[in-house]
Tab-separated table of C-alpha atoms in Angstrom:
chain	number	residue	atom	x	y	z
A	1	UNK	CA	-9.225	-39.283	10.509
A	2	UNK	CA	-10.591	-42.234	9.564
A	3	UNK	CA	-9.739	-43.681	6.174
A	4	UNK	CA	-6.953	-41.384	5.347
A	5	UNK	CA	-3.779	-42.750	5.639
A	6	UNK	CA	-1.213	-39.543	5.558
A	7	UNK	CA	-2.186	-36.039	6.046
A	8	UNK	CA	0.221	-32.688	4.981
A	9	UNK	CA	0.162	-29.493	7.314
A	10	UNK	CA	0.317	-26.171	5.682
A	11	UNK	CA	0.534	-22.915	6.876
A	12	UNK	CA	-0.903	-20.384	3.800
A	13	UNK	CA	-0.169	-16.720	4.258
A	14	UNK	CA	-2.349	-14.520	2.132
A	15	UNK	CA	-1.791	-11.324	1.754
A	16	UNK	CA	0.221	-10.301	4.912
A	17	UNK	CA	3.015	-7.489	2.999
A	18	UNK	CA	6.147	-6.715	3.749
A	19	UNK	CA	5.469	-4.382	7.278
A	20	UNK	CA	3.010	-7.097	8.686
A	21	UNK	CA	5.717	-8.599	10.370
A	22	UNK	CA	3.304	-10.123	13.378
A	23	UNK	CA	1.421	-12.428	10.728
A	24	UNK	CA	4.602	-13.588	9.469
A	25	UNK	CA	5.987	-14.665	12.319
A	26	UNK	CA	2.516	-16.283	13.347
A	27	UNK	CA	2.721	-18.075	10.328
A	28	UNK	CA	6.457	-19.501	10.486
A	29	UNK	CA	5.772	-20.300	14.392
A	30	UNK	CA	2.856	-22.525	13.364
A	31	UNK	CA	4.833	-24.653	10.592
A	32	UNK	CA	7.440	-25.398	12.841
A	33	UNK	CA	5.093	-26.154	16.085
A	34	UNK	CA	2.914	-28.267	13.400
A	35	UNK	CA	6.168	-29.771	11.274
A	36	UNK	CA	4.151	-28.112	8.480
A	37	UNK	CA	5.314	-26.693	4.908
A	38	UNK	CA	4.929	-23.203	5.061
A	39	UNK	CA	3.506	-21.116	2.397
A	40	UNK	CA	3.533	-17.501	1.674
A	41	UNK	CA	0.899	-16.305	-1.366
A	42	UNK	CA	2.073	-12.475	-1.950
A	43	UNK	CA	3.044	-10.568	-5.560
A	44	UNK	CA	5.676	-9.065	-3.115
A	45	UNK	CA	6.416	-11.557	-0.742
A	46	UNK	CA	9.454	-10.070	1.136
A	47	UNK	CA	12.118	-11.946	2.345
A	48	UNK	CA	11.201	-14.932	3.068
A	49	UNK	CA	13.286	-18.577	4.687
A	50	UNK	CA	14.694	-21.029	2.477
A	51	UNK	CA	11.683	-23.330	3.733
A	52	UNK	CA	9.124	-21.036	2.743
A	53	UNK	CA	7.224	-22.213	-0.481
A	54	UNK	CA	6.368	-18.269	-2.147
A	55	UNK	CA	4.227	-17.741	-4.755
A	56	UNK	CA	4.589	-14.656	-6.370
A	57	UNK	CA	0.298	-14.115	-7.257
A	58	UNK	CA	-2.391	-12.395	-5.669
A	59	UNK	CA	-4.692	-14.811	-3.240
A	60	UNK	CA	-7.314	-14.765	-5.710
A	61	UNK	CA	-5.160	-15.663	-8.221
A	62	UNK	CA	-3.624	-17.935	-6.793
A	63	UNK	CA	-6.003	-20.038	-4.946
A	64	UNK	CA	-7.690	-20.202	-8.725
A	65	UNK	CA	-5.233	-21.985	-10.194
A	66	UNK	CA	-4.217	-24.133	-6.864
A	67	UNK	CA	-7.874	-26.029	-7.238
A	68	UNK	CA	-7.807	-25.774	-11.208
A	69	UNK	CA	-4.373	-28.116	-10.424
A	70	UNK	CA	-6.040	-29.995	-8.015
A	71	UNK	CA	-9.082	-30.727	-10.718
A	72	UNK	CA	-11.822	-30.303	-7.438
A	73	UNK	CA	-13.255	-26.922	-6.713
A	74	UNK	CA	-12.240	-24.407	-3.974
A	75	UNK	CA	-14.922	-22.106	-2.881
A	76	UNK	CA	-12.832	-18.965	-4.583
A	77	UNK	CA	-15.160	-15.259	-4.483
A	78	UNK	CA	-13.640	-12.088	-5.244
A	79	UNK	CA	-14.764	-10.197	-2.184
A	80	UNK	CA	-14.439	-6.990	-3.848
């Protein structure tokens, strides 16, 4: 892109429990085919690799306080 020097890839997993073993591999397949940090957002997050960032929230929850770090605003609705 144009005026951005560096870029991350991430892979976020939201959600997908312990028997949704299809989105999990899905999700580890794309951080390696990317070279990206993968990241798994579960309260239960299963086992997971040593390279997988986990953090142990609900998506909601979490995505809240991932832009109140970032100081900008995520579009964040509780679809409930």
């Amino acid at each position: 892109l144009p005026g951005v020097a560096y870029a991350i890839a991430l892979a976020i997993e939201l959600g997908a429990g312990a028997f949704v073993g299809s989105i999990r591999e899905a999700t580890a397949r794309e951080a390696r085919r990317r070279n990206a940090r993968a990241i798994r957002i579960n309260p239960d997050p299963g086992v997971c690799t040593p390279d997988t960032l986990v953090l142990r929230l609900g998506a909601l929850e979490a995505l809240t306080q991932i832009s109140e770090a970032l100081g900008q605003s995520l579009v964040v609705q509780d679809a409930r």
